[in-house]
mmCIF file of C-alpha atoms in Angstrom:
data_model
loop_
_atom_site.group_PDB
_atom_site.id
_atom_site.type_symbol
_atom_site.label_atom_id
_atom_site.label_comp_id
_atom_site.label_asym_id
_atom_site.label_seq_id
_atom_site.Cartn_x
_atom_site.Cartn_y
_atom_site.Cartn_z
ATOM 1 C CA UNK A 903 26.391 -16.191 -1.327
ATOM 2 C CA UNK A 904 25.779 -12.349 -2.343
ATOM 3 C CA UNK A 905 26.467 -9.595 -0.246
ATOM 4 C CA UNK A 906 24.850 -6.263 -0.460
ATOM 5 C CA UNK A 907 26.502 -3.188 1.147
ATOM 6 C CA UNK A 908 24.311 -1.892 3.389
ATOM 7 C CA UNK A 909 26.086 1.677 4.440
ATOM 8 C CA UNK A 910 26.219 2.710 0.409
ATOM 9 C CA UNK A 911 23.486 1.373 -1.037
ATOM 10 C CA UNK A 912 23.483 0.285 -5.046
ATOM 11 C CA UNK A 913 20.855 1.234 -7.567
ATOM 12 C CA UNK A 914 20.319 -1.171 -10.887
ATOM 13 C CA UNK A 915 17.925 -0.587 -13.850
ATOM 14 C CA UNK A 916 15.806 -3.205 -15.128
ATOM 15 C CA UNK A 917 15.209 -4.311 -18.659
ATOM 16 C CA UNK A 918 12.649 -2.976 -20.948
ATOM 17 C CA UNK A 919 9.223 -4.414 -19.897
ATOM 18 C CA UNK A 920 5.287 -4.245 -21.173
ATOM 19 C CA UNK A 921 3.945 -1.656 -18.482
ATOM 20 C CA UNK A 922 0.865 -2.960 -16.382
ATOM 21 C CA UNK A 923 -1.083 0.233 -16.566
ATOM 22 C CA UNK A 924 -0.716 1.784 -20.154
ATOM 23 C CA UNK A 925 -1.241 -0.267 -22.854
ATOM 24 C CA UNK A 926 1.739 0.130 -25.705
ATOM 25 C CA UNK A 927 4.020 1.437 -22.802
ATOM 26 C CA UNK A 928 7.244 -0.379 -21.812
ATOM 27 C CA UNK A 929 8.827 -0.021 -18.197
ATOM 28 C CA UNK A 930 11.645 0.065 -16.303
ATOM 29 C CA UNK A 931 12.579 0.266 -12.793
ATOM 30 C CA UNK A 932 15.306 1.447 -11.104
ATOM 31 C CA UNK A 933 15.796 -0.619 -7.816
ATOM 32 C CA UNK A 934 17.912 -1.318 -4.620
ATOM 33 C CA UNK A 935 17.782 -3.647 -1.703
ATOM 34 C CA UNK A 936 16.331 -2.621 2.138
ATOM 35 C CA UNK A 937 19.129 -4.937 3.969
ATOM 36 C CA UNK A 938 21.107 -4.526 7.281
ATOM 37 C CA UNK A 939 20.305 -2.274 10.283
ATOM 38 C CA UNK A 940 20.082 0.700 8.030
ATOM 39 C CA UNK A 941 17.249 -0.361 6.017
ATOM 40 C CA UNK A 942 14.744 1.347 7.736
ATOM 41 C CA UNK A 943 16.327 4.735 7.536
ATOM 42 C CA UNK A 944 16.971 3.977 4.040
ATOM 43 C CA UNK A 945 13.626 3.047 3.383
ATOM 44 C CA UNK A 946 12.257 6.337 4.345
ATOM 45 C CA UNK A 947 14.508 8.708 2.432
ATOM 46 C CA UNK A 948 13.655 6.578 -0.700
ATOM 47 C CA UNK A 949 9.922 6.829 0.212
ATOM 48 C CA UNK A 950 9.518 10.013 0.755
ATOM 49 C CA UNK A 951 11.430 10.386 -2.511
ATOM 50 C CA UNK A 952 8.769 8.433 -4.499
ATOM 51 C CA UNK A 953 10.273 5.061 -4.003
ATOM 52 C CA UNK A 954 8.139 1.889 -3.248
ATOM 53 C CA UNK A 955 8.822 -1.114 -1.586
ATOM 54 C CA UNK A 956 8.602 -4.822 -2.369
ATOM 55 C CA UNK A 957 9.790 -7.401 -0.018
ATOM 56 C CA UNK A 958 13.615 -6.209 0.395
ATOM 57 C CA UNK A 959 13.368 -3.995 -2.618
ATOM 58 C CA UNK A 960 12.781 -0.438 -3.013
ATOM 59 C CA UNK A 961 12.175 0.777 -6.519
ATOM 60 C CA UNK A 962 10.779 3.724 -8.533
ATOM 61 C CA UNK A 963 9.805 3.992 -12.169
ATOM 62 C CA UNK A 964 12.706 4.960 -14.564
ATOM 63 C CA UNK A 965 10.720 4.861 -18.295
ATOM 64 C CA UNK A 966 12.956 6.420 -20.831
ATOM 65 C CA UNK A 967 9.777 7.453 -22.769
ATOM 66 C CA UNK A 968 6.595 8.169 -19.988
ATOM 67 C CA UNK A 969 6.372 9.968 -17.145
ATOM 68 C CA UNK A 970 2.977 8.835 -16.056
ATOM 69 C CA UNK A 971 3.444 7.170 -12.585
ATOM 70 C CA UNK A 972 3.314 9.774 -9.899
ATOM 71 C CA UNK A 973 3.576 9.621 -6.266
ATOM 72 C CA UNK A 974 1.102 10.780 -4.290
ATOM 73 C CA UNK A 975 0.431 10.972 0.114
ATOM 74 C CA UNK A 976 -2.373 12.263 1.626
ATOM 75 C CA UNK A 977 -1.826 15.073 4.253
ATOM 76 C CA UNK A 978 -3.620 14.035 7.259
ATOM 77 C CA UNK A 979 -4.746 16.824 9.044
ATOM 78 C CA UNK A 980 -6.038 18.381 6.010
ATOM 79 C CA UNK A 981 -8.317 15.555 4.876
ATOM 80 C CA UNK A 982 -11.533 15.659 5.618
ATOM 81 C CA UNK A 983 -14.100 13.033 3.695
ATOM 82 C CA UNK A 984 -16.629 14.181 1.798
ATOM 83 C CA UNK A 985 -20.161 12.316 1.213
ATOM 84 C CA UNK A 986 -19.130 9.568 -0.590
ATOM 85 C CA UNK A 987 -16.455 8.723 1.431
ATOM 86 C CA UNK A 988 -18.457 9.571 4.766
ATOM 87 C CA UNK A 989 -21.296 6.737 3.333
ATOM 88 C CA UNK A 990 -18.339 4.212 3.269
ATOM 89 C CA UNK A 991 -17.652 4.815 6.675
ATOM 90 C CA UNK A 992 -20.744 4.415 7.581
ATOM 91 C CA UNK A 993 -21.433 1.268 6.233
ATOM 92 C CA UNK A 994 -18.576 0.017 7.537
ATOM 93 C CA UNK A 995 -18.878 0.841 11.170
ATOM 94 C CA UNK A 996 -19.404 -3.050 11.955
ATOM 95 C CA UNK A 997 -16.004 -3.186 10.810
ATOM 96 C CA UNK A 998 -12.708 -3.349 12.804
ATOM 97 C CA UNK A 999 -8.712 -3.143 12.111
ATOM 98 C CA UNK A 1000 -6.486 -4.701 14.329
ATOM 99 C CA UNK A 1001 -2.820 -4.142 13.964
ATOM 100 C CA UNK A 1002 -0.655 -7.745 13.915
ATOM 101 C CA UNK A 1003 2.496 -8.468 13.822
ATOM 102 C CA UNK A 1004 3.513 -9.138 10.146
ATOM 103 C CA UNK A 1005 3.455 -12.576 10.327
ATOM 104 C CA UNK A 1006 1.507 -14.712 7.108
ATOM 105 C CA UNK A 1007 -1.440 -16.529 7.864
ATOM 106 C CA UNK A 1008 -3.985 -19.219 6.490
ATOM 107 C CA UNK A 1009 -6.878 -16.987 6.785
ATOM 108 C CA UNK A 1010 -4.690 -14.174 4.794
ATOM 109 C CA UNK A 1011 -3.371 -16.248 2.306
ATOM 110 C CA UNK A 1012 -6.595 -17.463 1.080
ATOM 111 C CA UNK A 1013 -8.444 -14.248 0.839
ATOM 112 C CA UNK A 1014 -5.065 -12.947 -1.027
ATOM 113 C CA UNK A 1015 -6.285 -15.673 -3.552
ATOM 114 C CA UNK A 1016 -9.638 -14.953 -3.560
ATOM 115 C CA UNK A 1017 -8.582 -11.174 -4.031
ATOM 116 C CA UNK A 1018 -6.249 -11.989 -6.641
ATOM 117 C CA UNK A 1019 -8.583 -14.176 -8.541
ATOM 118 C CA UNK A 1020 -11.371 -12.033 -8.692
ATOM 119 C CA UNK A 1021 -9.330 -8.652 -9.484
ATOM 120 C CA UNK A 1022 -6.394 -9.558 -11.014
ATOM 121 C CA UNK A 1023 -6.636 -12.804 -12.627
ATOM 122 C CA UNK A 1024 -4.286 -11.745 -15.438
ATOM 123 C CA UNK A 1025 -1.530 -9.670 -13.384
ATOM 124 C CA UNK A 1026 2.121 -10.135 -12.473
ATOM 125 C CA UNK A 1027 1.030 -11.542 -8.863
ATOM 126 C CA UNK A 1028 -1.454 -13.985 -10.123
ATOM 127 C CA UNK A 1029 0.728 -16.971 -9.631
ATOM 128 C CA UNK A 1030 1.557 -16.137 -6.120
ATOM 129 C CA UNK A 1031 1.736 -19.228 -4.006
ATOM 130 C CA UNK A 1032 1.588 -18.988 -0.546
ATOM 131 C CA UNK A 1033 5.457 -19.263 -0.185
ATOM 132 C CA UNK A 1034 5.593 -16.200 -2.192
ATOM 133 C CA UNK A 1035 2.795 -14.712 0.243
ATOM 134 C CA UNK A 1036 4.857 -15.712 3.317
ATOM 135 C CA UNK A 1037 8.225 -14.021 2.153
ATOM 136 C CA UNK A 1038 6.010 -10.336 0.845
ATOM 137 C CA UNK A 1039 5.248 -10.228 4.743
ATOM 138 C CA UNK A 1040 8.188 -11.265 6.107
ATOM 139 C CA UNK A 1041 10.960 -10.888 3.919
ATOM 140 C CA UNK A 1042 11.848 -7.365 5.441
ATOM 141 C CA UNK A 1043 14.617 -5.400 7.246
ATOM 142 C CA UNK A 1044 12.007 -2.376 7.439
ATOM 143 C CA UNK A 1045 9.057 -1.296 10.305
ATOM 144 C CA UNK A 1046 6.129 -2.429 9.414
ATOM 145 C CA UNK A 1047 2.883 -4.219 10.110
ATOM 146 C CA UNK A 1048 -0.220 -6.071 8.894
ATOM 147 C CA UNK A 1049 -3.985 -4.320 9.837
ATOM 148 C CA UNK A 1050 -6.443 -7.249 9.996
ATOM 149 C CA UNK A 1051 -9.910 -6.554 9.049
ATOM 150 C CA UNK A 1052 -13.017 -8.496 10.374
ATOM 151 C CA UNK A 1053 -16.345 -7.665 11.629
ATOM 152 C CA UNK A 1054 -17.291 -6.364 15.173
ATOM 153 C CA UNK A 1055 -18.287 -8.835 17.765
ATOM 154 C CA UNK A 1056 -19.666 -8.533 21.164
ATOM 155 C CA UNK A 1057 -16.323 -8.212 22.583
ATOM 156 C CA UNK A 1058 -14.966 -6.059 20.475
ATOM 157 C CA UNK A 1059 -14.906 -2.982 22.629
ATOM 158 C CA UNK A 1060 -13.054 -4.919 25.043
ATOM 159 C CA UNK A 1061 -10.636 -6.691 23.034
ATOM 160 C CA UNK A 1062 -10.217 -3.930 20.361
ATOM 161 C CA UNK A 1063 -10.012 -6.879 17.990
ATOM 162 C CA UNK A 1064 -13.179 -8.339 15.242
ATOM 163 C CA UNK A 1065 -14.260 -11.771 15.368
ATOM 164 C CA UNK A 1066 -15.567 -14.014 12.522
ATOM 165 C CA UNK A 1067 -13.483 -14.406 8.745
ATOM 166 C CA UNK A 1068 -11.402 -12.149 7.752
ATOM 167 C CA UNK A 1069 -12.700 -9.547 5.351
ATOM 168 C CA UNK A 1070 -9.189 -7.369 4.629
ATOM 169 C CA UNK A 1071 -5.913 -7.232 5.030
ATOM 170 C CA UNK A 1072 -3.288 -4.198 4.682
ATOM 171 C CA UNK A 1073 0.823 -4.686 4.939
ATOM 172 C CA UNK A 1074 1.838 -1.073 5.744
ATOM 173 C CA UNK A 1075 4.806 0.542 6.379
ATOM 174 C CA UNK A 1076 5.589 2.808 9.575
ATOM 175 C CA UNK A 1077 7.739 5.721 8.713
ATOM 176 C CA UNK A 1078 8.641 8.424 11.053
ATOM 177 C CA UNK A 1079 6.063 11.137 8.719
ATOM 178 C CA UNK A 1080 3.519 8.695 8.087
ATOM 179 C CA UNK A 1081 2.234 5.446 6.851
ATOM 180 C CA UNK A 1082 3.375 3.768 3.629
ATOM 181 C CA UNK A 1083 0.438 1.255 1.996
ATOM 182 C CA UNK A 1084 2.732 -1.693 1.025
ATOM 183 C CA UNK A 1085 -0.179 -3.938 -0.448
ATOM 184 C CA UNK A 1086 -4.120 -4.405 0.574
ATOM 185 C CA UNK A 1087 -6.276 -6.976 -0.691
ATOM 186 C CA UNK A 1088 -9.836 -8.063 0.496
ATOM 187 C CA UNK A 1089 -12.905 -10.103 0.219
ATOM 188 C CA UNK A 1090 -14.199 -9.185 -3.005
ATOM 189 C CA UNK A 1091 -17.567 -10.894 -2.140
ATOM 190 C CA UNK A 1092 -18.441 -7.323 -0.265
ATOM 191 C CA UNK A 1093 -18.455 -4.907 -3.539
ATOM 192 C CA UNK A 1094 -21.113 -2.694 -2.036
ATOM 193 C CA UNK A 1095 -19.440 -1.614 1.148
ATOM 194 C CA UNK A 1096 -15.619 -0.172 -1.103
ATOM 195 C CA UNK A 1097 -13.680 -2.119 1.470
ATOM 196 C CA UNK A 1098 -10.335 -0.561 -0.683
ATOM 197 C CA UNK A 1099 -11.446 3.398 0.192
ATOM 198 C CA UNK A 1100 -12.418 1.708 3.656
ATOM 199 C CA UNK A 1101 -9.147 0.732 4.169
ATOM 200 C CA UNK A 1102 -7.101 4.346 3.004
ATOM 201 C CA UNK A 1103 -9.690 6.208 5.497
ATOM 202 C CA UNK A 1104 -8.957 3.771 8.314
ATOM 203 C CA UNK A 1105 -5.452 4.424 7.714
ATOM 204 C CA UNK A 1106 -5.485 8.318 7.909
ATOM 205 C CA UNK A 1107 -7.777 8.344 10.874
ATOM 206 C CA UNK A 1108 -4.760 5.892 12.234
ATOM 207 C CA UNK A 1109 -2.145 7.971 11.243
ATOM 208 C CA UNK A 1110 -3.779 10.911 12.673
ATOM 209 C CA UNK A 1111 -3.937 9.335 16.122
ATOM 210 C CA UNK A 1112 -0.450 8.198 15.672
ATOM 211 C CA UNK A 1113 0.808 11.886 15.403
ATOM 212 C CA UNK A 1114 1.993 11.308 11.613
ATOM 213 C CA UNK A 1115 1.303 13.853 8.864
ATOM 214 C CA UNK A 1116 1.274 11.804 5.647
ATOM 215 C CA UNK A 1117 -0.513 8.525 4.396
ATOM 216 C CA UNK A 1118 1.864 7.080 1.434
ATOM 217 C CA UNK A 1119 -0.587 5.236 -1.442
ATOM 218 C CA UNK A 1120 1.885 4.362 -3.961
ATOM 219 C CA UNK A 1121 1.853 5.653 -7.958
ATOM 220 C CA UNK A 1122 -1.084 7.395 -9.537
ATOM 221 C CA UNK A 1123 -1.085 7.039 -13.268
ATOM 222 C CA UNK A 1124 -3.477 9.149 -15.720
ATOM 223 C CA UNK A 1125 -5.657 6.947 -17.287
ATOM 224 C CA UNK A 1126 -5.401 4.021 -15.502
ATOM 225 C CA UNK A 1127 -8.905 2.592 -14.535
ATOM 226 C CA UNK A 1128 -6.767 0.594 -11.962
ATOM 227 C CA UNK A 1129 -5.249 3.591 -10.484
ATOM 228 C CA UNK A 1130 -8.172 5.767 -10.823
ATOM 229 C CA UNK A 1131 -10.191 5.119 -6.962
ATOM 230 C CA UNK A 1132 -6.444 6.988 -5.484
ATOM 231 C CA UNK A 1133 -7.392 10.391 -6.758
ATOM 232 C CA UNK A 1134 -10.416 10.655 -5.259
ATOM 233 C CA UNK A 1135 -8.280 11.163 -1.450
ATOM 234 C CA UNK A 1136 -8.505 14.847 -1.793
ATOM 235 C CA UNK A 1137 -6.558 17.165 -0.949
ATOM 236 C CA UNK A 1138 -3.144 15.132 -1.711
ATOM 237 C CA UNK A 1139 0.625 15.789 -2.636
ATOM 238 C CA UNK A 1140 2.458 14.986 -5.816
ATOM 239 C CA UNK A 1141 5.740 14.475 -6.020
ATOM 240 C CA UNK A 1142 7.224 16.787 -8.851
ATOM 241 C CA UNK A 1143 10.460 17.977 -10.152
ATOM 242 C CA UNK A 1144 10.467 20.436 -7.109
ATOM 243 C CA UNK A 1145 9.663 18.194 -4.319
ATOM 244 C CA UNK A 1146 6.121 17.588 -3.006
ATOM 245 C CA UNK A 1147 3.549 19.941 -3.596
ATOM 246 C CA UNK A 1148 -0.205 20.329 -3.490
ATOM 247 C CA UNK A 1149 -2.450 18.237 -6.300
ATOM 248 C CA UNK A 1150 -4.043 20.583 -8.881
#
């Protein structure tokens, strides 16, 4: 059996790698594992230093030739939607997040598929199965916790939870500054209503109730048509060689 140390944690470097985002680009990551009862401390330096997590893994990009991947977090108090963003809300107002314990369903795993087949048929978690699903919920030392998606039903303003199939799904971590978007995926049947923005907006007006200044989304890159729907959450923070600071 391995053992990790858990009070000093260890960083690797992967291998060279074609680089999902920019064709003629190789990758590499530099990575550690989230294990033992400091993981969740650990897991928020490493965040907040441009680190993402997988499962038990945090990792950041480490290309010897690109610099292209950038982290970015919205400041919450700051962001206010404009139109565009204001007409998803509104056609989603028959929608409803509940937070769940980040346990794997049935229900999630087969809109994950659907999600997966529809978007991205040809990327590195097309072959998923729903083992793999189970253990990227639940394979975790960290806080964190799955918003469920569906539409509103008569009871909803009781219950606080939707009724009917579910629609969306976010894994998200809960940092002590804000929330960290592990991995969303949703019914891709519903093109029109931008469930994906739906779910970032949902998550700052969350984080704003919560008290927490940032929402985490992950790496921007240049160029990226996959990438490109993140720098539209205006006003947001890079991380740079000087720390975070303002988007230009």
């Amino acid at each position: 059996m391995t053992h990790h140390q858990t009070d000093t944690p260890q960083f690797f470097l992967t291998a060279p790698s074609p680089c999902p985002y920019l064709p003629g680009q190789m990758e590499r990551k530099v990575f550690t594992h989230l294990v033992g009862a400091r993981a969740s401390a650990l897991n928020e330096i490493l965040t907040q230093g441009g680190f993402r997590r997988s499962q038990n893994i945090a990792y950041r990009p480490a290309c010897e030739t690109c610099k292209a991947c950038v982290s970015i977090r919205v400041p919450v108090d700051r962001f206010q939607p404009g139109r565009s963003f204001r007409r998803v809300i509104e056609k989603n107002r028959d929608v409803i997040g509940m937070r769940v314990a980040p346990a794997p369903t049935s229900d999630q795993y087969s809109l994950f598929r659907a999600y997966l087949d529809a978007r991205h048929a040809e990327g590195g978690m097309a072959d998923m199965t729903v083992l793999d699903y189970a253990m990227m919920v639940e394979d975790t030392h960290v806080e964190t916790m799955l918003i469920e998606y569906r539409f509103r039903g008569p009871d909803s303003a009781i219950t606080g939870a939707g009724e009917g199939p579910l629609i969306g799904t976010a894994l998200t971590d809960v940092l002590s500054d804000g929330l960290s978007m592990v991995y969303s995926f949703y019914e891709p049947d519903y093109i029109d209503r931008s469930l994906g923005s739906f779910m970032i907006l949902d998550h700052i007006a969350r984080a704003r109730k919560m008290g927490l200044p940032y929402v985490y989304l992950g790496y921007w890159v240049a160029g990226s048509r996959k990438m490109a729907y993140k720098a539209r959450f205006r006003p947001q923070e890079h991380l740079g060689a000087q720390g975070w600071e303002p988007a230009k």
